[in-house]
Coordinates of C-alpha atoms in Angstrom, one line a residue:
Chain A
M1 CA -58.5 145.6 98.8
S2 CA -58.2 147.4 102.1
L3 CA -60.4 145.3 104.3
E4 CA -60.5 141.5 104.1
I5 CA -62.8 139.3 106.2
D6 CA -61.7 135.6 105.7
S7 CA -64.1 132.9 106.8
V8 CA -64.8 134.4 110.2
S9 CA -67.0 132.4 112.6
K10 CA -68.3 133.3 116.1
W11 CA -70.3 131.1 118.4
F12 CA -72.2 132.1 121.5
G13 CA -72.6 128.7 123.1
A14 CA -74.2 126.5 120.5
F15 CA -75.6 129.5 118.5
A16 CA -73.5 130.4 115.5
A17 CA -73.7 134.2 115.4
L18 CA -71.3 134.2 112.3
D19 CA -70.8 131.1 110.1
K20 CA -67.7 131.3 107.9
V21 CA -68.3 134.8 106.7
S22 CA -66.0 136.2 104.0
L23 CA -66.1 139.7 102.5
V24 CA -63.7 142.1 100.9
G25 CA -64.1 145.8 101.0
A26 CA -62.2 148.3 98.8
E27 CA -60.3 151.3 100.0
G28 CA -62.8 154.1 100.8
E29 CA -65.8 152.0 100.1
F30 CA -69.1 152.5 101.9
L31 CA -70.5 149.1 102.9
A32 CA -73.9 148.5 104.5
L33 CA -74.5 145.3 106.6
L34 CA -78.2 144.8 106.3
G35 CA -80.2 142.1 108.1
P36 CA -82.8 141.3 110.7
S37 CA -81.8 141.3 114.4
G38 CA -79.8 138.2 115.2
S39 CA -78.4 138.0 111.7
G40 CA -74.8 138.6 113.0
K41 CA -74.2 142.0 111.5
T42 CA -73.4 143.7 114.8
T43 CA -71.2 140.8 115.9
L44 CA -69.3 141.2 112.6
L45 CA -68.9 144.9 113.2
R46 CA -67.6 144.4 116.7
I47 CA -65.1 141.8 115.5
L48 CA -63.8 144.4 113.0
A49 CA -63.4 146.9 115.9
G50 CA -61.6 144.3 118.0
L51 CA -64.4 144.5 120.7
E52 CA -65.1 140.8 120.0
R53 CA -62.8 138.0 119.1
P54 CA -63.7 135.6 116.3
D55 CA -63.6 131.9 117.1
A56 CA -62.2 131.2 113.7
G57 CA -61.1 133.1 110.7
V58 CA -59.0 136.2 110.1
V59 CA -59.6 139.9 109.5
R60 CA -56.9 141.8 107.5
F61 CA -56.5 145.4 106.8
N62 CA -54.2 146.4 103.9
G63 CA -52.9 142.8 104.2
E64 CA -52.0 143.1 107.9
D65 CA -53.6 140.4 110.1
L66 CA -55.5 142.2 112.9
S67 CA -56.0 139.1 115.1
G68 CA -53.4 140.1 117.6
T69 CA -54.3 143.8 117.6
S70 CA -56.5 145.0 120.5
A71 CA -59.4 147.4 120.0
R72 CA -57.2 150.0 121.6
D73 CA -54.6 149.8 118.8
R74 CA -56.8 149.2 115.8
R75 CA -57.7 152.8 115.2
A76 CA -61.2 151.9 114.2
G77 CA -63.7 154.7 114.8
F78 CA -66.8 153.1 116.3
V79 CA -70.2 154.8 116.6
F80 CA -72.8 153.2 118.9
Q81 CA -76.6 153.1 118.5
H82 CA -77.1 154.8 121.8
Y83 CA -74.2 157.3 121.4
A84 CA -72.1 156.0 124.4
L85 CA -71.0 159.6 125.1
F86 CA -69.2 160.3 128.4
R87 CA -71.9 162.3 130.2
H88 CA -69.6 163.9 132.8
M89 CA -67.5 165.5 130.0
T90 CA -68.4 168.4 127.8
V91 CA -68.8 167.9 124.0
A92 CA -65.3 169.2 123.4
K93 CA -63.9 166.9 126.1
N94 CA -65.7 163.9 124.6
I95 CA -64.2 164.7 121.2
A96 CA -60.8 165.2 122.6
F97 CA -60.9 162.0 124.6
G98 CA -59.1 159.8 122.1
L99 CA -56.3 162.3 121.7
E100 CA -55.9 163.0 125.5
V101 CA -55.4 159.3 126.4
R102 CA -52.5 159.0 124.0
R103 CA -49.1 158.4 125.7
G104 CA -45.5 158.8 124.7
A105 CA -44.5 159.8 121.2
E106 CA -48.1 159.9 119.9
K107 CA -49.1 162.5 122.5
L108 CA -50.3 165.8 121.0
P109 CA -49.7 169.2 122.5
K110 CA -52.8 170.8 124.1
K111 CA -53.0 173.5 121.5
E112 CA -53.0 170.9 118.7
I113 CA -55.8 169.0 120.4
A114 CA -57.9 172.1 120.9
A115 CA -57.4 173.0 117.2
R116 CA -58.5 169.6 116.1
V117 CA -61.6 169.6 118.3
E118 CA -62.5 173.0 116.8
R119 CA -62.2 171.6 113.3
L120 CA -64.3 168.5 114.1
L121 CA -67.0 170.6 115.8
A122 CA -67.2 172.6 112.6
L123 CA -67.3 169.4 110.6
V124 CA -70.3 168.1 112.5
Q125 CA -71.9 171.5 112.5
L126 CA -71.9 172.0 116.3
D127 CA -69.4 174.9 116.4
T128 CA -71.0 176.7 119.3
L129 CA -71.9 173.7 121.4
G130 CA -68.4 172.6 122.6
G131 CA -69.0 173.7 126.1
R132 CA -72.3 171.8 126.5
Y133 CA -72.8 168.4 128.2
P134 CA -74.4 165.5 126.3
A135 CA -77.5 165.7 128.4
Q136 CA -78.2 169.2 127.0
L137 CA -78.2 168.0 123.4
S138 CA -80.8 166.4 121.1
G139 CA -80.4 162.8 119.9
G140 CA -79.2 163.9 116.4
Q141 CA -76.7 166.3 117.9
R142 CA -75.4 163.6 120.3
Q143 CA -74.8 161.2 117.5
R144 CA -72.9 163.8 115.6
V145 CA -70.7 164.4 118.7
A146 CA -70.1 160.6 118.8
L147 CA -69.1 160.7 115.1
A148 CA -66.7 163.6 115.7
R149 CA -65.2 161.7 118.7
A150 CA -64.7 158.6 116.5
L151 CA -63.1 160.8 113.7
A152 CA -60.8 162.6 116.1
I153 CA -58.4 159.6 116.3
E154 CA -58.0 159.7 112.5
P155 CA -59.4 156.2 112.2
R156 CA -58.4 153.8 109.4
M157 CA -62.0 152.7 109.1
L158 CA -65.3 154.0 110.4
L159 CA -67.7 151.5 111.9
L160 CA -71.3 152.5 112.6
D161 CA -73.7 150.3 114.6
E162 CA -77.2 151.3 113.7
P163 CA -76.2 154.9 114.4
F164 CA -79.6 156.4 113.5
G165 CA -81.7 153.7 115.0
A166 CA -82.7 155.7 118.1
L167 CA -83.7 158.8 116.1
D168 CA -87.0 159.9 114.6
A169 CA -87.6 159.5 110.9
K170 CA -87.0 163.1 109.9
V171 CA -83.7 163.5 111.7
R172 CA -82.7 160.1 110.4
R173 CA -83.1 161.2 106.8
E174 CA -81.2 164.5 107.4
L175 CA -78.3 162.7 109.0
R176 CA -78.3 160.1 106.2
R177 CA -77.8 162.8 103.6
W178 CA -75.2 164.5 105.8
L179 CA -73.3 161.2 106.4
R180 CA -73.2 160.5 102.6
G181 CA -71.7 163.9 102.0
L182 CA -69.2 163.4 104.8
H183 CA -68.1 160.1 103.3
A184 CA -67.7 161.5 99.8
E185 CA -65.5 164.3 101.3
M186 CA -63.3 162.1 103.5
G187 CA -63.2 158.9 101.5
L188 CA -62.9 156.7 104.7
T189 CA -63.6 153.0 104.5
T190 CA -67.0 152.9 106.2
I191 CA -69.1 149.9 107.4
F192 CA -72.6 150.7 108.4
V193 CA -74.9 148.3 110.2
T194 CA -78.7 148.7 109.8
H195 CA -81.9 146.7 109.7
D196 CA -83.5 149.4 107.6
Q197 CA -83.3 148.4 103.9
E198 CA -84.1 151.9 102.7
E199 CA -81.2 153.3 104.7
A200 CA -78.8 150.7 103.4
L201 CA -79.9 151.2 99.7
D202 CA -79.7 155.0 100.1
L203 CA -76.2 155.1 101.6
A204 CA -74.0 152.3 100.6
D205 CA -71.8 151.6 97.6
R206 CA -72.5 148.0 98.2
V207 CA -75.1 146.3 100.4
V208 CA -74.3 143.1 102.3
V209 CA -77.5 141.2 103.2
M210 CA -77.1 138.9 106.2
N211 CA -79.3 136.3 107.7
N212 CA -78.6 133.7 110.4
G213 CA -74.9 134.4 110.5
R214 CA -74.4 134.1 106.8
I215 CA -74.1 136.5 103.9
E216 CA -77.1 136.0 101.6
Q217 CA -76.1 138.5 98.9
V218 CA -73.5 141.2 98.2
G219 CA -74.1 143.8 95.6
A220 CA -74.8 147.4 94.5
P221 CA -78.1 148.7 95.9
A222 CA -79.8 148.5 92.5
D223 CA -78.6 144.8 92.1
V224 CA -79.7 143.7 95.5
Y225 CA -83.1 145.4 95.1
G226 CA -83.7 144.5 91.4
R227 CA -82.1 141.1 91.3
P228 CA -82.4 139.5 94.7
A229 CA -80.5 136.3 94.9
N230 CA -83.1 134.3 96.9
A231 CA -86.4 134.5 98.6
F232 CA -85.0 135.9 101.9
V233 CA -83.4 138.8 100.2
Y234 CA -86.5 139.5 98.1
D235 CA -88.6 139.4 101.2
F236 CA -86.3 141.5 103.3
M237 CA -86.1 144.3 100.6
G238 CA -89.8 144.8 101.2
G239 CA -93.1 144.9 99.4
A240 CA -92.9 141.3 98.4
N241 CA -96.1 139.4 97.3
R242 CA -96.1 135.6 97.0
L243 CA -98.2 134.4 94.1
P244 CA -99.1 130.9 93.0
C245 CA -97.9 130.2 89.5
D246 CA -97.2 127.5 86.9
V247 CA -93.7 126.9 85.5
R248 CA -93.7 125.2 82.1
G249 CA -90.6 125.1 79.9
G250 CA -89.0 128.0 81.6
V251 CA -92.1 130.2 81.3
V252 CA -94.0 131.4 84.4
T253 CA -97.8 131.8 83.9
F254 CA -100.6 133.1 86.2
G255 CA -104.0 131.9 84.9
G256 CA -102.8 132.2 81.3
F257 CA -100.8 135.4 81.8
A258 CA -97.1 135.0 81.0
A259 CA -94.7 137.0 83.2
S260 CA -91.2 138.0 82.6
T261 CA -88.5 136.6 84.9
G262 CA -85.7 138.7 83.4
D263 CA -82.3 136.9 83.5
H264 CA -83.3 134.6 86.3
A265 CA -84.2 131.1 85.3
P266 CA -87.4 129.9 87.0
G267 CA -86.2 126.2 87.2
P268 CA -88.0 122.9 86.3
D269 CA -91.6 122.5 85.4
R270 CA -93.9 122.6 88.5
A271 CA -96.5 124.6 90.5
A272 CA -94.5 127.2 92.4
L273 CA -94.6 130.5 94.3
A274 CA -93.5 133.6 92.5
Y275 CA -92.3 136.8 94.2
A276 CA -93.5 140.1 92.8
R277 CA -93.5 143.7 94.1
A278 CA -96.7 145.7 94.1
H279 CA -95.6 148.1 91.3
D280 CA -94.9 145.1 89.0
I281 CA -98.4 143.7 89.3
R282 CA -100.9 145.3 86.9
V283 CA -104.6 145.6 87.7
A284 CA -106.7 144.4 84.7
P285 CA -110.4 144.1 84.3
E286 CA -112.1 140.8 85.1
G287 CA -112.1 138.2 82.4
Q288 CA -108.6 139.1 81.1
P289 CA -105.8 136.5 81.7
G290 CA -104.3 136.7 85.2
L291 CA -105.1 135.8 88.8
P292 CA -108.7 136.5 89.7
A293 CA -109.0 138.6 92.8
T294 CA -111.4 140.8 94.7
V295 CA -110.6 144.4 95.7
L296 CA -110.5 144.9 99.5
A297 CA -109.2 148.5 99.7
V298 CA -107.9 151.2 97.5
F299 CA -105.1 153.7 98.5
P300 CA -105.2 156.5 95.9
A301 CA -102.9 158.8 97.8
G302 CA -99.2 158.7 98.4
G303 CA -96.2 158.0 96.1
Q304 CA -97.6 154.8 94.7
P305 CA -101.3 154.5 94.2
R306 CA -102.2 150.9 94.9
V307 CA -105.0 148.5 95.8
E308 CA -105.3 145.7 98.3
C309 CA -107.1 142.6 97.0
R310 CA -107.7 139.0 97.9
L311 CA -106.9 136.0 95.8
G312 CA -109.1 132.9 95.5
D313 CA -107.1 131.1 98.1
G314 CA -107.7 133.9 100.7
Q315 CA -104.2 135.5 100.4
V316 CA -104.0 139.3 100.5
V317 CA -101.9 140.9 97.7
E318 CA -101.0 144.5 97.0
A319 CA -101.0 145.7 93.4
A320 CA -100.3 149.1 91.7
V321 CA -102.7 151.0 89.5
R322 CA -101.0 152.4 86.4
T323 CA -101.5 156.0 85.4
G324 CA -104.4 155.9 82.9
D325 CA -105.8 152.6 84.0
P326 CA -109.3 152.9 85.5
W327 CA -109.6 152.7 89.3
P328 CA -111.4 149.6 90.5
A329 CA -114.2 149.9 93.0
L330 CA -114.3 148.2 96.4
G331 CA -115.6 144.6 96.1
Q332 CA -115.0 144.6 92.3
R333 CA -113.6 141.5 90.7
I334 CA -110.4 142.0 88.8
A335 CA -107.5 140.1 87.2
L336 CA -103.9 140.5 88.5
Q337 CA -101.2 140.4 85.9
P338 CA -97.7 140.1 87.5
E339 CA -95.5 141.4 84.8
R340 CA -92.1 140.9 86.4
V341 CA -91.6 138.1 88.9
R342 CA -88.9 135.9 90.4
V343 CA -89.3 132.2 91.1
F344 CA -86.7 130.8 93.5
E345 CA -86.0 127.1 93.7
Chain B
M1 CA -103.0 187.4 116.1
T2 CA -103.1 189.4 119.2
A3 CA -100.0 189.7 121.3
S4 CA -100.9 188.3 124.7
A5 CA -99.6 190.3 127.6
P6 CA -97.5 188.3 130.0
I7 CA -99.7 187.3 132.9
A8 CA -98.4 189.0 136.0
Q9 CA -97.2 186.3 138.3
P10 CA -97.0 187.0 142.0
K11 CA -93.5 186.4 143.2
R12 CA -93.5 183.1 145.1
W13 CA -90.9 181.1 146.8
L14 CA -92.4 178.0 145.4
K15 CA -92.5 177.2 141.7
P16 CA -96.0 176.2 140.6
S17 CA -96.1 172.5 139.9
V18 CA -98.5 170.3 137.9
L19 CA -98.2 167.5 140.5
P20 CA -101.1 167.7 142.9
G21 CA -100.9 167.2 146.7
F22 CA -97.9 169.4 147.3
G23 CA -99.4 170.9 150.4
L24 CA -100.4 167.5 151.9
T25 CA -97.1 165.7 151.1
F26 CA -94.9 168.7 152.2
G27 CA -97.0 169.0 155.4
L28 CA -96.6 165.3 156.2
T29 CA -92.8 165.5 155.5
L30 CA -92.4 168.3 158.0
L31 CA -94.6 166.7 160.6
W32 CA -92.8 163.4 160.3
L33 CA -89.3 164.9 160.3
S34 CA -90.3 167.0 163.3
V35 CA -91.7 164.1 165.4
V36 CA -89.1 161.5 164.5
V37 CA -85.9 163.5 164.0
L38 CA -86.0 167.2 164.9
I39 CA -87.8 167.3 168.3
P40 CA -85.6 164.7 169.9
L41 CA -82.5 166.4 168.5
I42 CA -83.7 169.8 169.7
A43 CA -84.2 168.4 173.2
L44 CA -80.6 167.1 172.9
V45 CA -79.3 170.4 171.7
I46 CA -81.1 172.5 174.4
R47 CA -80.1 170.3 177.3
P48 CA -76.4 171.3 177.7
W49 CA -77.1 175.0 177.5
E50 CA -79.0 174.8 180.7
M51 CA -75.7 174.7 182.5
G52 CA -74.2 177.6 180.5
L53 CA -71.7 177.8 177.6
E54 CA -68.6 177.7 179.8
R55 CA -69.5 174.5 181.5
F56 CA -70.4 173.0 178.1
I57 CA -67.0 173.8 176.7
D58 CA -65.4 172.5 179.8
L59 CA -67.3 169.2 179.6
A60 CA -66.7 168.8 175.9
S61 CA -63.0 169.5 176.1
R62 CA -61.9 167.2 178.9
P63 CA -59.1 164.9 177.7
R64 CA -61.2 161.7 178.0
V65 CA -64.0 163.2 175.9
V66 CA -61.6 164.6 173.3
A67 CA -59.8 161.3 173.0
A68 CA -63.1 159.4 172.6
L69 CA -64.4 161.8 169.9
R70 CA -61.1 161.7 168.0
L71 CA -61.2 157.9 168.2
S72 CA -64.8 157.6 167.1
F73 CA -64.5 160.0 164.1
G74 CA -61.0 158.7 163.1
T75 CA -61.8 155.0 163.1
A76 CA -65.2 155.7 161.4
A77 CA -63.5 157.7 158.6
A78 CA -60.8 155.0 158.2
A79 CA -63.3 152.2 158.1
A80 CA -65.5 154.1 155.6
A81 CA -62.5 154.7 153.4
V82 CA -61.5 151.1 153.4
N83 CA -65.1 150.1 152.7
L84 CA -65.1 152.5 149.8
V85 CA -62.4 150.6 148.0
F86 CA -63.5 147.1 148.8
G87 CA -67.2 147.9 148.5
A88 CA -66.6 149.3 145.0
I89 CA -64.6 146.2 144.0
I90 CA -67.3 143.8 145.4
A91 CA -70.0 145.8 143.6
W92 CA -68.0 145.6 140.4
V93 CA -67.6 141.8 140.7
L94 CA -71.3 141.4 141.4
V95 CA -72.4 143.5 138.5
R96 CA -69.8 142.7 135.8
T97 CA -68.9 139.1 136.3
E98 CA -70.8 135.8 136.2
F99 CA -69.8 133.0 138.4
P100 CA -71.5 130.1 140.2
G101 CA -72.8 131.1 143.6
K102 CA -73.1 134.8 142.7
R103 CA -76.5 135.0 144.3
I104 CA -75.1 133.7 147.6
I105 CA -72.3 136.2 147.6
D106 CA -74.8 138.9 146.9
A107 CA -76.9 137.8 149.9
I108 CA -73.8 137.6 152.2
V109 CA -73.2 141.3 151.6
D110 CA -76.4 142.1 153.5
L111 CA -75.5 140.0 156.6
P112 CA -73.9 142.9 158.5
F113 CA -77.3 144.7 158.1
A114 CA -79.3 141.8 159.5
L115 CA -77.0 140.5 162.3
P116 CA -77.7 142.0 165.7
T117 CA -74.6 144.2 166.2
A118 CA -73.9 142.7 169.7
V119 CA -73.6 139.3 168.1
A120 CA -71.3 140.6 165.5
G121 CA -69.2 142.3 168.2
I122 CA -68.9 139.1 170.3
A123 CA -68.0 137.0 167.2
L124 CA -65.4 139.5 166.1
A125 CA -63.9 139.7 169.6
A126 CA -63.7 135.9 169.8
L127 CA -62.1 135.7 166.4
Y128 CA -59.5 138.5 167.0
A129 CA -58.7 137.8 170.6
P130 CA -55.1 136.6 171.1
N131 CA -56.4 133.0 171.4
G132 CA -59.0 133.3 168.6
W133 CA -58.6 131.9 165.0
I134 CA -57.3 135.1 163.5
G135 CA -55.8 136.6 166.7
A136 CA -53.7 133.5 167.2
L137 CA -52.1 134.1 163.8
L138 CA -51.5 137.8 164.4
D139 CA -50.3 137.5 167.9
P140 CA -46.8 136.1 167.1
L141 CA -46.4 139.0 164.7
G142 CA -47.0 141.4 167.6
I143 CA -50.3 142.6 166.1
Q144 CA -53.0 143.1 168.6
V145 CA -56.4 143.6 167.2
A146 CA -58.9 142.9 169.9
Y147 CA -59.1 145.5 172.7
T148 CA -57.2 148.1 170.7
P149 CA -58.4 150.9 168.2
L150 CA -57.6 148.4 165.5
G151 CA -60.4 146.2 166.8
I152 CA -62.8 149.1 166.6
F153 CA -61.7 149.7 163.0
V154 CA -62.4 146.0 162.2
A155 CA -65.9 146.2 163.7
L156 CA -66.7 149.4 161.9
T157 CA -65.5 148.0 158.6
F158 CA -67.7 145.0 159.1
I159 CA -70.9 147.0 159.7
G160 CA -70.2 149.6 157.0
L161 CA -69.6 147.4 154.0
P162 CA -73.1 146.8 152.8
F163 CA -73.7 150.6 152.6
V164 CA -71.1 151.1 149.9
V165 CA -71.9 147.9 148.0
R166 CA -75.6 148.6 147.9
T167 CA -75.3 152.2 146.8
V168 CA -72.7 151.6 144.1
Q169 CA -74.2 148.4 142.7
P170 CA -77.3 149.9 141.0
V171 CA -75.4 152.8 139.6
L172 CA -72.8 150.4 138.2
E173 CA -75.6 148.3 136.7
D174 CA -76.8 151.5 134.9
I175 CA -73.4 152.3 133.4
D176 CA -73.6 151.1 129.8
A177 CA -70.9 148.6 128.8
D178 CA -70.8 150.5 125.5
L179 CA -68.9 153.3 127.4
E180 CA -66.0 151.0 128.1
D181 CA -66.1 149.7 124.5
A182 CA -66.1 153.3 123.3
A183 CA -63.2 154.2 125.5
A184 CA -61.2 151.2 124.3
S185 CA -61.9 151.9 120.6
L186 CA -60.7 155.5 121.2
G187 CA -57.4 154.1 122.4
A188 CA -57.8 154.2 126.2
S189 CA -56.1 151.6 128.4
R190 CA -58.1 149.7 131.0
L191 CA -56.7 152.0 133.7
Q192 CA -57.5 155.2 131.7
T193 CA -61.0 153.9 131.2
L194 CA -61.4 153.2 134.9
A195 CA -60.0 156.6 135.9
R196 CA -61.6 158.8 133.3
V197 CA -64.9 157.1 132.4
I198 CA -66.0 154.7 135.1
A199 CA -64.8 156.5 138.3
P200 CA -66.4 159.9 137.5
A201 CA -69.7 158.2 136.6
L202 CA -69.6 156.3 139.9
A203 CA -68.3 159.2 142.0
P204 CA -71.7 160.4 143.4
A205 CA -72.6 156.9 144.4
L206 CA -69.2 156.3 146.0
L207 CA -69.6 159.5 147.9
T208 CA -73.1 158.6 149.1
G209 CA -71.8 155.1 150.1
F210 CA -68.9 156.6 152.0
A211 CA -71.2 159.1 153.8
L212 CA -73.7 156.3 154.8
A213 CA -70.9 154.0 156.0
F214 CA -69.2 156.9 157.9
A215 CA -72.4 158.0 159.6
R216 CA -73.3 154.5 160.6
A217 CA -69.8 153.9 162.0
V218 CA -69.7 157.1 164.0
G219 CA -72.9 156.1 165.9
E220 CA -72.1 152.4 166.1
Y221 CA -72.2 151.0 169.6
G222 CA -73.1 147.4 169.9
S223 CA -70.5 145.7 167.8
V224 CA -67.7 147.9 169.0
I225 CA -67.9 147.7 172.8
F226 CA -67.2 143.9 172.8
I227 CA -64.0 144.1 170.8
A228 CA -62.8 147.6 171.9
G229 CA -61.7 146.8 175.4
N230 CA -63.0 150.2 176.3
I231 CA -59.9 151.6 177.9
P232 CA -60.4 155.4 178.6
Q233 CA -58.3 157.6 176.2
V234 CA -57.2 154.5 174.3
S235 CA -60.1 152.4 173.0
E236 CA -63.2 154.1 174.4
I237 CA -65.6 155.4 171.8
A238 CA -67.7 158.5 172.2
P239 CA -71.1 156.6 172.2
L240 CA -69.9 154.4 175.0
L241 CA -68.7 157.5 177.0
I242 CA -72.3 158.9 176.6
V243 CA -73.7 155.7 178.1
I244 CA -71.2 155.9 180.9
R245 CA -72.2 159.5 181.6
L246 CA -75.9 158.5 181.6
D247 CA -75.1 155.7 184.1
E248 CA -73.6 158.3 186.3
F249 CA -76.8 160.4 186.0
D250 CA -74.7 163.1 184.4
Y251 CA -77.2 164.0 181.7
A252 CA -75.6 167.3 180.8
G253 CA -72.2 165.7 180.3
A254 CA -73.8 163.0 178.1
A255 CA -75.7 165.7 176.1
A256 CA -72.6 167.8 175.6
I257 CA -70.8 164.9 173.9
G258 CA -73.9 164.1 171.9
V259 CA -74.3 167.6 170.7
F260 CA -70.7 167.8 169.6
M261 CA -71.0 164.5 167.7
L262 CA -74.2 165.7 166.1
A263 CA -72.6 168.9 164.9
V264 CA -69.6 167.2 163.4
S265 CA -71.7 164.5 161.7
F266 CA -74.1 167.0 160.3
A267 CA -71.2 169.1 159.0
V268 CA -69.6 166.1 157.3
L269 CA -72.8 164.9 155.7
L270 CA -73.8 168.4 154.5
A271 CA -70.3 168.9 153.0
L272 CA -70.6 165.5 151.1
N273 CA -74.1 166.4 150.0
L274 CA -73.1 169.8 148.7
T275 CA -70.1 168.3 146.8
Q276 CA -72.5 165.9 145.1
R277 CA -74.9 168.7 144.1
W278 CA -72.0 170.7 142.8
A279 CA -70.8 167.7 140.7
R280 CA -74.3 167.1 139.3
R281 CA -74.6 170.7 138.3
A282 CA -71.2 170.7 136.7
T283 CA -72.2 167.9 134.3
G284 CA -75.5 169.3 133.4
N285 CA -77.3 166.2 134.7
E286 CA -79.5 168.0 137.1
S287 CA -83.2 167.4 137.3

C-alpha cells in the first residue's frame, strides 16, 4: 500500500474536476488512468505531483500525508505530454538539472552527477546525444530525455501525463514496449495518464477508468475489457454495438436468439439495450433466430474480418464473420446472433 | 539502379531557395533602406570630412561636446537598464496573472508611445519641479530631479518602458507553464527556476528590449529638453547640442556630433545583435 488517494476532490469554479476520488496503489504497481478529456485524470496526476492542491481529501505515500509537501520536495518524477524540456540546455544538462539544483547536504559532486547522467543516457538509449539540444532531437527522443530527467532525481513514483500523445503511432508502440521493459526493470510505482484504451490495456497492471471526475471502474486490463462495470466503460473500451433486446426471467433474447450474459445479471424483465462487441456477434443466414439486418459493407481484410449492416430500426452495427462461415454479399439479408452481451440497468 | 552523378553546382554566394520573388523583394529592401536610411546617413557622414579629420576631431573633443555625449549615452544606458528590470516585471504580471482592469493596465503601457514627447516632457517637468507634486516631496530631502541629469534619466525611463514590455510580453506568453512545473517537480526553488529556466529563455527578448529602449533614449529630444534645464556640461544632451550648432549655422559642428553618436549607437546595436545570434546558435535554435 504505497500510494493512497483518500476521497480527493478538486473544483474549478462550479465544475468538479475530481469528485471524492479514492484509490490505492501497491508498491511498484503500474496504474493507468484512462478516460476522455475532462474526466479529471490529469488533475489527479497533478495533485499527486503537488502541482495542484486538492480542495478536499488526502494523498498519502507509505502512510505519510503529502498535503504539506510541495512539488519541490515530493520527489515525484513527472513527464509532460509536450516534453517540457529546457531548450537552452543540452540533453545532458537537462538530465542533470534536478541534481544541480540541490543544495546543502543533498548536493552531489560534479563527477557523481556526470556519471549518473551517463548511466541515464545509456538507459534511455541516447548515449551519444548528450551534447545535443532538444531542438535537434525527434519527438520520441525528446520524450526519452524527459523521462531520463525525471528518473535522475531517483523519484519515489513516476507520473506520466499522456507521454506519448504527441507522437505518431509507430513510435508510440515502440516506446510503449520500451517503457514496459523499463518498469519491469526498475519496479517504480508508476501512474500513467492516457485517453487511449489500447495503450492503457497494454501497459498497466491495473486500469482506472475515469469519467466526469469519478472513477467508473478499477481492474486488471482483462477485467475492465471483458467485464465492464457499466455502459460508459463498455463504450469507452471501444467497438461497442447497442442492440435492442428482450429481458425475460434473466434471459436476454434477440428475435428468439438467446444470448449469454456471463456472470452479469441483466436485471428485471423489460425491453432493453444490450452491449455487444463485433467479434461476439455472429452473422447467420436469413430466417435463423436473431436480429434481421441488411449488409451495407464487408471488410474482408485486416485482423478481424467483419461486416457492417443495418438493423430494421436504421441503426448501423458491426459484426464478425467466423472462419468457415460463408461471406454475405452486399445488400443480402442476414440474421445477427449476439452470443455474448451485457445489459446494464 | 544507376548511380546519379552529383550535379555540378556553380559556387554561388546565395543559396537557392524555393521561395519565389527573391530578386524583387531583395531589390525593394535595398532600395527602401537606401532612400530612407542609408543616403541621409551617408550625407551626414560625408559632411564633417569636408573640413578635414583634424578639425573633426577638434570639434568632437571639445569639453562641452564630450560632456553632452557622455551624458546622453550614460543616462540612456541607465534608463534602459532600469526599464529592463521593471519592464520585465510588468510583462510578467500582464502575462502570468489575472486581475480586474488588466486590459487597462495593458493599454497604459503604450501611452509613452502615443503621447507627443514634448507633452510628456512638460508634464514631467511640472511634476518634478521643486513646487510640483513629486518635486515638493523630494525637495526637503535635498533631491533635485528637474533641471538635473536625474531629470533626464526620468524622462528617458518614461519613453523607453513600452519597448521592453512589448518585446518581452509575447516571448513570455510563449513560454510553456509546464517548464516551471517541470523545474519544480525536479526540486528547483522559485528563484532557481527563474534564474535557470525563465531568464535564459527570455534573454534574447530582454536584450532586444534593452537595445530598443537604449537606442530610443539616445536620440530622444522632445521630452528631455523641458525637464533637463539644459545647462552646458551638466544637463545638456547631445541631440540638443546638435540643434544649438544648427541654430548657429555651424553645420560641420552639428554633423561631427551626429556622426559620433551614430558610430557609438551602431556599435552598441551591432554588439547586442551579435550576442543574440551567438546565443541562438549556442542553443541549436537557429532557423
